[in-house]
Tab-separated table of C-alpha atoms and ligand atoms in Angstrom:
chain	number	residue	atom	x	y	z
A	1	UNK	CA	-29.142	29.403	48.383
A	2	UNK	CA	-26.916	26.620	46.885
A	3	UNK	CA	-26.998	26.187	42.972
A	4	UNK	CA	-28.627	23.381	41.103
A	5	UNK	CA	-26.146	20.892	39.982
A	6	UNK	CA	-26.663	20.628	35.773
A	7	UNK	CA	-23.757	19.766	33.810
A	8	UNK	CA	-22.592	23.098	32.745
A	9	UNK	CA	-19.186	22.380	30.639
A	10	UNK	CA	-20.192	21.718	27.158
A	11	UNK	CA	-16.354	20.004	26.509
A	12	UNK	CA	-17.524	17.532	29.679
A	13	UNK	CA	-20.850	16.875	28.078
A	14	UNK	CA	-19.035	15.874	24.998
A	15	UNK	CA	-17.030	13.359	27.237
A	16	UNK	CA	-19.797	12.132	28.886
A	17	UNK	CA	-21.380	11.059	25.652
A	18	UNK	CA	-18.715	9.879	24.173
A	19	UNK	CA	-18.219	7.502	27.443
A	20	UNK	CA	-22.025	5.952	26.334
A	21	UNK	CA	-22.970	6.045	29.631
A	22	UNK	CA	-21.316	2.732	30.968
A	23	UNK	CA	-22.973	2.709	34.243
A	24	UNK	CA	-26.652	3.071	32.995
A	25	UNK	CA	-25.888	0.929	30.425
A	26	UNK	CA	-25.449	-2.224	32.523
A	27	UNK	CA	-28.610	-1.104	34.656
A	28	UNK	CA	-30.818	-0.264	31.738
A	29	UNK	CA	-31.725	-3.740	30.572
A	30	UNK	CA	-32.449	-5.159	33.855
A	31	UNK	CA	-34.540	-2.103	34.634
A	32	UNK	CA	-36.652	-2.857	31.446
A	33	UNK	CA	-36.861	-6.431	32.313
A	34	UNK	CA	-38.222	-5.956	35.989
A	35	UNK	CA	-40.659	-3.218	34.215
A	36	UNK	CA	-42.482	-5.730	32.202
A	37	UNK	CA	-43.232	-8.105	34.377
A	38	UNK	CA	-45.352	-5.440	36.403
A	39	UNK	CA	-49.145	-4.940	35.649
A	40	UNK	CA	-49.258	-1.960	34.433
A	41	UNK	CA	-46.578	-3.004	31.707
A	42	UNK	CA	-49.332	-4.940	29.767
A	43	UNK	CA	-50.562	-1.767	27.953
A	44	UNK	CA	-48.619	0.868	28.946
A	45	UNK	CA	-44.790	1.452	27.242
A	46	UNK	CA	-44.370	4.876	28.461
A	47	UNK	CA	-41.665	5.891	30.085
A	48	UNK	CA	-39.998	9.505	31.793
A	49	UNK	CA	-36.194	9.586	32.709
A	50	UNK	CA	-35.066	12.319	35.249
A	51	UNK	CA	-31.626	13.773	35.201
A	52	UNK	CA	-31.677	11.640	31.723
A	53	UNK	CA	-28.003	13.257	31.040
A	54	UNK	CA	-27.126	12.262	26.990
A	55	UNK	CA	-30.060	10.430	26.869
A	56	UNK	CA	-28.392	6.547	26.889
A	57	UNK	CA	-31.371	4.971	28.513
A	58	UNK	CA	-34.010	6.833	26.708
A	59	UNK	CA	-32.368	5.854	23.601
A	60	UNK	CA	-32.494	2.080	24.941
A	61	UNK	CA	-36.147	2.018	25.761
A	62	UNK	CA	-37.106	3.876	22.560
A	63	UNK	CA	-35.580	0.861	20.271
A	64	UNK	CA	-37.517	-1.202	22.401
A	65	UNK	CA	-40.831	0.155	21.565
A	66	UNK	CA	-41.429	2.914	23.821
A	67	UNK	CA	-42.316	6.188	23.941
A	68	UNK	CA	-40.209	8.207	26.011
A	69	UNK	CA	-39.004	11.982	27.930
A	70	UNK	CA	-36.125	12.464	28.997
A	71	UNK	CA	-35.936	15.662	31.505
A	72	UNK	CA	-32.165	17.464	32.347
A	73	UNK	CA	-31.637	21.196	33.634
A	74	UNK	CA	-28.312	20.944	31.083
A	75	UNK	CA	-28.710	22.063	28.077
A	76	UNK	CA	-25.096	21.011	26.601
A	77	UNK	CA	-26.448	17.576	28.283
A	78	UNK	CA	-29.793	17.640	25.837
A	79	UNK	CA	-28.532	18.796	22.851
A	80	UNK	CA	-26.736	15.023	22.660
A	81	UNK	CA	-29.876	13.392	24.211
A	82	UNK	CA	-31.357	14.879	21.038
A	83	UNK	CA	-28.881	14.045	18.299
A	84	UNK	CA	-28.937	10.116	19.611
A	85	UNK	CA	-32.415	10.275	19.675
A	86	UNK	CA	-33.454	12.361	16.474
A	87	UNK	CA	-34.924	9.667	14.650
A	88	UNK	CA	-37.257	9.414	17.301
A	89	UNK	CA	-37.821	12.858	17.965
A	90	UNK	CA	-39.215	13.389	14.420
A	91	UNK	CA	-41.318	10.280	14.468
A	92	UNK	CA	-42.688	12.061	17.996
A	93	UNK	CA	-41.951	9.225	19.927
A	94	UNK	CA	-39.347	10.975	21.804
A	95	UNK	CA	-39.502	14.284	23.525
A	96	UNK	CA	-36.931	16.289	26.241
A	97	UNK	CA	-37.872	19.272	28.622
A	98	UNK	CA	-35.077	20.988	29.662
A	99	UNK	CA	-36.577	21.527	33.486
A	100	UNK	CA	-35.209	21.757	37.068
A	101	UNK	CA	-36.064	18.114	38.506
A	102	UNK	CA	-36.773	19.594	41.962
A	103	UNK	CA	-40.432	20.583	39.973
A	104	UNK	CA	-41.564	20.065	37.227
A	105	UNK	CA	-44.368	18.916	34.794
A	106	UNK	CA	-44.257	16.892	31.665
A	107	UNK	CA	-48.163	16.124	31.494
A	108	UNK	CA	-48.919	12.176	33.546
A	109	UNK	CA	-49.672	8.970	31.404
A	110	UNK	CA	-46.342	7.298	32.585
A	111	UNK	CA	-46.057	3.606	33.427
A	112	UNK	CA	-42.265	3.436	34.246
A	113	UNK	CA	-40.113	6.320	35.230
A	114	UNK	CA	-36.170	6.491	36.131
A	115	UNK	CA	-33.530	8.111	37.244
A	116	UNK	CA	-29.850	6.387	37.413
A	117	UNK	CA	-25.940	6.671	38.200
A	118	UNK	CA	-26.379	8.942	41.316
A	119	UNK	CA	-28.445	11.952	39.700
A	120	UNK	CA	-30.772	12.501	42.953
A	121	UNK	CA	-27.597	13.134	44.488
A	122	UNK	CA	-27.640	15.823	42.977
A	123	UNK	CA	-30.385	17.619	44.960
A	124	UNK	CA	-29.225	19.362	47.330
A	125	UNK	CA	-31.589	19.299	50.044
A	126	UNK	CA	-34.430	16.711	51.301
A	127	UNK	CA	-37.037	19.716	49.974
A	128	UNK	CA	-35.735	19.332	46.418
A	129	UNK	CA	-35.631	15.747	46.407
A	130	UNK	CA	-39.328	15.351	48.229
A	131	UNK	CA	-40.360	17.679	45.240
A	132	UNK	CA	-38.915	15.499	42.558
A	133	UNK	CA	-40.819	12.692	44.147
A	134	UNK	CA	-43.877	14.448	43.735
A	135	UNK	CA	-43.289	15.679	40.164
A	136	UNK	CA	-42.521	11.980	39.466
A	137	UNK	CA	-45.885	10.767	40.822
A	138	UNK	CA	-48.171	13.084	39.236
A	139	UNK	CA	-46.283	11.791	36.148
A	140	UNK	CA	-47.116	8.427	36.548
A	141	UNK	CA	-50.288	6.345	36.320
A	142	UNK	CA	-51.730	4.541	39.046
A	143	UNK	CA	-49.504	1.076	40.031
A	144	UNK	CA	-46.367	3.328	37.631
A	145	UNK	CA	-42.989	2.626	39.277
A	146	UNK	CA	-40.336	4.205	39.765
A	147	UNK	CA	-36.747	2.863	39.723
A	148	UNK	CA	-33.613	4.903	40.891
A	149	UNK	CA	-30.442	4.560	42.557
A	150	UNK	CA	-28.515	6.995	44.901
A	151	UNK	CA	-24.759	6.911	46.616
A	152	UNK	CA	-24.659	5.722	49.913
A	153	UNK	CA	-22.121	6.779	52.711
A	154	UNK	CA	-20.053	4.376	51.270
A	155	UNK	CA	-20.293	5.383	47.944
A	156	UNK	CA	-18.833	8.563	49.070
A	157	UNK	CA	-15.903	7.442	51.051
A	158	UNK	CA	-15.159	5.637	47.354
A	159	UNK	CA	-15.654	8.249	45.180
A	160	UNK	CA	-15.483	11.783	46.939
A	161	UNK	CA	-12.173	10.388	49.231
A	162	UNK	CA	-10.180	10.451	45.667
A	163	UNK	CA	-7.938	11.995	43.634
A	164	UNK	CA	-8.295	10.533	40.062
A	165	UNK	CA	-6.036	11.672	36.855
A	166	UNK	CA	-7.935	10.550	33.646
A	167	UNK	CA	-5.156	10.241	30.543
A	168	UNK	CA	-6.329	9.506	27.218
A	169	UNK	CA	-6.491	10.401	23.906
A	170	UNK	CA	-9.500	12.562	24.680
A	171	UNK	CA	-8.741	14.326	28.112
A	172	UNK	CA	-6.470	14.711	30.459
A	173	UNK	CA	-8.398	16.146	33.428
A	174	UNK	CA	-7.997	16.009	37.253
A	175	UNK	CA	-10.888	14.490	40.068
A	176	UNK	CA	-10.488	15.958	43.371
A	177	UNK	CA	-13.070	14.710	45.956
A	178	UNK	CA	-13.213	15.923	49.627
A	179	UNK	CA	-15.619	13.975	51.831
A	180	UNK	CA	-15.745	13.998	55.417
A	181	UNK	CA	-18.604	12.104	56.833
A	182	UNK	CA	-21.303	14.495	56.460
A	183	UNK	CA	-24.284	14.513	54.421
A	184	UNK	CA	-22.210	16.655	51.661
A	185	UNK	CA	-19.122	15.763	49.761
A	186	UNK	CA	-17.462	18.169	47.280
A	187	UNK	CA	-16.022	17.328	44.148
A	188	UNK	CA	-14.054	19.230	41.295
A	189	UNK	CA	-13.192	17.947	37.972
A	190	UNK	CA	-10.888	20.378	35.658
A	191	UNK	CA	-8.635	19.730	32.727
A	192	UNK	CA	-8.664	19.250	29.344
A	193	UNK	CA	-11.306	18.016	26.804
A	194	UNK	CA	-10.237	17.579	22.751
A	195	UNK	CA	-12.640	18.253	20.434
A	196	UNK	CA	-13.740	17.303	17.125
A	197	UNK	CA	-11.612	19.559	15.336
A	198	UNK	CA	-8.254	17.959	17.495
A	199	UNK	CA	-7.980	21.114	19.250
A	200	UNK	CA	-7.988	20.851	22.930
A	201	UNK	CA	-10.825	22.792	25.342
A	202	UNK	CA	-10.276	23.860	29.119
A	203	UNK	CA	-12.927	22.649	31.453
A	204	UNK	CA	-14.261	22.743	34.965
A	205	UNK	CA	-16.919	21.359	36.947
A	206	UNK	CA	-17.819	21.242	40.400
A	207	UNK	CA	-20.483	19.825	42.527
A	208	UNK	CA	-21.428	19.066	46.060
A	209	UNK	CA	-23.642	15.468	45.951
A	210	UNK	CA	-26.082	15.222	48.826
A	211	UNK	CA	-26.084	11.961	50.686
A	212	UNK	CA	-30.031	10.727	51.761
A	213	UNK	CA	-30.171	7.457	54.221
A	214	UNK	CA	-32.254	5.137	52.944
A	215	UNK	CA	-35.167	5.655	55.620
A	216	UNK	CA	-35.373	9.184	54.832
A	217	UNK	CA	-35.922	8.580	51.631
A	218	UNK	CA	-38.166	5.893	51.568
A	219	UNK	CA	-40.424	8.510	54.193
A	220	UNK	CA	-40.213	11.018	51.545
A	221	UNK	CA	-41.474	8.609	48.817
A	222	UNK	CA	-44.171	7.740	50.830
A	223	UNK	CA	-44.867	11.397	52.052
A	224	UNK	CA	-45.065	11.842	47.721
A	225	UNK	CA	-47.472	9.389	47.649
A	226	UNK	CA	-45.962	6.539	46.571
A	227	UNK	CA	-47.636	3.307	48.358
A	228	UNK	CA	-44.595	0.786	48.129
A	229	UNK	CA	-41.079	0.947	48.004
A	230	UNK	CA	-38.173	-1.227	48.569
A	231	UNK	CA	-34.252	-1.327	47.916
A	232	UNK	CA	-33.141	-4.102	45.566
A	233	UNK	CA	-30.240	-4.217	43.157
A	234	UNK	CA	-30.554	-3.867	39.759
A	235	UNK	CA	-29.903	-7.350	38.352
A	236	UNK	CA	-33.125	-8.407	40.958
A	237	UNK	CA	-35.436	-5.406	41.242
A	238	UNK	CA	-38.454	-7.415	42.459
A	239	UNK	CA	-36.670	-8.683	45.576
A	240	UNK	CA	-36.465	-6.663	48.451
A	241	UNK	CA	-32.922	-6.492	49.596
A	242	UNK	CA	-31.835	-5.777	53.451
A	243	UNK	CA	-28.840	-3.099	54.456
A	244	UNK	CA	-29.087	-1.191	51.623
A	245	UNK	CA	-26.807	1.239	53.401
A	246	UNK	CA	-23.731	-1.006	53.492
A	247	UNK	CA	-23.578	-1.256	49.855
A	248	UNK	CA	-21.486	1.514	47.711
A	249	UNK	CA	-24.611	2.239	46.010
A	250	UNK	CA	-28.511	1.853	46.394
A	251	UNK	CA	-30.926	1.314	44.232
A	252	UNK	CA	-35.195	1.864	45.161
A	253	UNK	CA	-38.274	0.835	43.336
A	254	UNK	CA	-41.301	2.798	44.199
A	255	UNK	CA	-44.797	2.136	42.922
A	256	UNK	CA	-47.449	4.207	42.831
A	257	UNK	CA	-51.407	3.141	44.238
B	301	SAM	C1	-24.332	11.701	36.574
B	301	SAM	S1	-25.342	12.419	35.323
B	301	SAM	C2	-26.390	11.027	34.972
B	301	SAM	C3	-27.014	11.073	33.611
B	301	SAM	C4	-27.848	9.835	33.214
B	301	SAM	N1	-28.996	9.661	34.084
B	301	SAM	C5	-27.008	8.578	33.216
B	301	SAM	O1	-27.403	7.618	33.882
B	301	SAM	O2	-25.983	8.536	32.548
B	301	SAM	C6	-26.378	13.509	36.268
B	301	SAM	C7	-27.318	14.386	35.435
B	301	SAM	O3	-28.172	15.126	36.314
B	301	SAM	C8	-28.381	16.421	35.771
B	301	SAM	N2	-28.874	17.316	36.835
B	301	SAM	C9	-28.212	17.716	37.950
B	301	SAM	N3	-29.019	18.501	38.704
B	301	SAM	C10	-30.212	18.580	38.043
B	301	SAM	C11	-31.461	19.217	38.324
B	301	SAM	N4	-31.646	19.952	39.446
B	301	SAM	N5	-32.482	19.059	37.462
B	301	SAM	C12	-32.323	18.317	36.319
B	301	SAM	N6	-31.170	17.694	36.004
B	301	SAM	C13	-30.133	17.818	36.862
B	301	SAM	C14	-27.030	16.790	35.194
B	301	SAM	O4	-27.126	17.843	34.240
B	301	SAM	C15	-26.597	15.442	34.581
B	301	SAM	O5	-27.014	15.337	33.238
């Protein structure tokens, strides 16, 4: 049985957060903007992020009106999803389940959900990810989408074929990625995380990201329920793109009937 892939190092949670989530942050805005041009947009500002991490996004589409839960199996992860977002929490706008997102249930009433910078890589077989599909689409309300991005096979010659030393005033820690050509790569961060006291903590993390062609996933979505989906990038999520494959990174819109 291979073990679920939640952040686990409360020091690398603390970096995480601290980073602001630089990725998502850039997709975030573009995934809003796509959202509200859809139908279901009109009356519906609800939105579920999976693998939501320190809660950047959820954060962004909460000072934009919505409501919003964030779900993460980490709970060093959530307990900074929940400081960011406290204001929110206590005004019950905001909500996160600490849950496995192979299966899970956060009630339905969704319009948008989404999951971003690689997370579904993180499920570690097709039978997880086809589970998270259909967690996602009970979730949502008929014509909800849902936007999400995954690492191609080029994405993990990039990352996972690396050795990267990180050397700043808050860590020093080591990236060592071994990737092959198979549909796993395995990756181990270690090193050293300071913390708010200026005293320095010992971390380690390690992970083996699952790589999904973009036919077998778009099967699975379908198999889930889901009546549409395409590949797009993010700065253009209405127009279907070809090759997604070729890119380091590709991102699907789903919607459900
Ligand atoms: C790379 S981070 C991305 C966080 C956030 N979505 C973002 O864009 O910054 C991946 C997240 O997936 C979570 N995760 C990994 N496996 C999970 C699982 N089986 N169920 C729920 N969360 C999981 C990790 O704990 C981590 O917070």
């Amino acid at each position: 049985v291979t073990a679920t892939q939640e952040i686990k190092s409360r020091s690398f949670a603390r970096l995480y957060n601290a980073q602001g989530a630089e990725f998502t942050s850039l997709a975030m805005p573009a995934i809003r903007e796509y959202f509200e041009t859809t139908d279901v947009a009109a009356d519906n500002r609800n939105m579920l992020d999976v693998c939501c991490g320190t809660g950047q996004l959820v954060k962004y589409f909460l000072d934009n009106g919505y409501t919003a839960t964030g779900v993460d199996l980490s709970e060093p992860m959530l307990e900074y999803a929940r400081e960011n977002a406290g204001e929110y929490i206590n005004a019950g706008r905001a909500r996160f389940v600490c849950a496995d997102a192979t299966d899970f249930s956060v009630g339905d009433g969704f319009g948008l959900a989404t999951s971003t910078y690689n997370s579904l890589n993180q499920l570690q077989d097709l039978s997880w990810l086809a589970g998270c599909f259909r967690s996602v689409h009970a979730a949502l309300v008929s014509g909800g989408v849902f936007v999400f991005d995954l690492l191609t096979q080029a994405g993990f010659w990039q990352d996972y074929n690396a050795m990267l030393v990180y050397d700043t005033d808050e860590m020093m820690y080591v990236h060592r990625g071994v990737y092959h050509g198979g549909d796993k790569a395995h990756a181990r961060q270690s090193g050293f995380a300071k913390l708010a006291d200026g005293t320095w903590e010992r971390f380690e993390k390690f992970d083996t990201p699952t790589l999904y062609p973009a036919t077998v996933v778009h099967d699975a979505l379908q198999e889930a329920g889901f009546v549409r989906s395409w590949n797009a990038v993010y700065d253009e999520l209405a127009k279907p793109s070809e090759n997604p494959d070729a890119a380091t990174r590709m991102v699907f819109v789903a919607v459900k009937g």
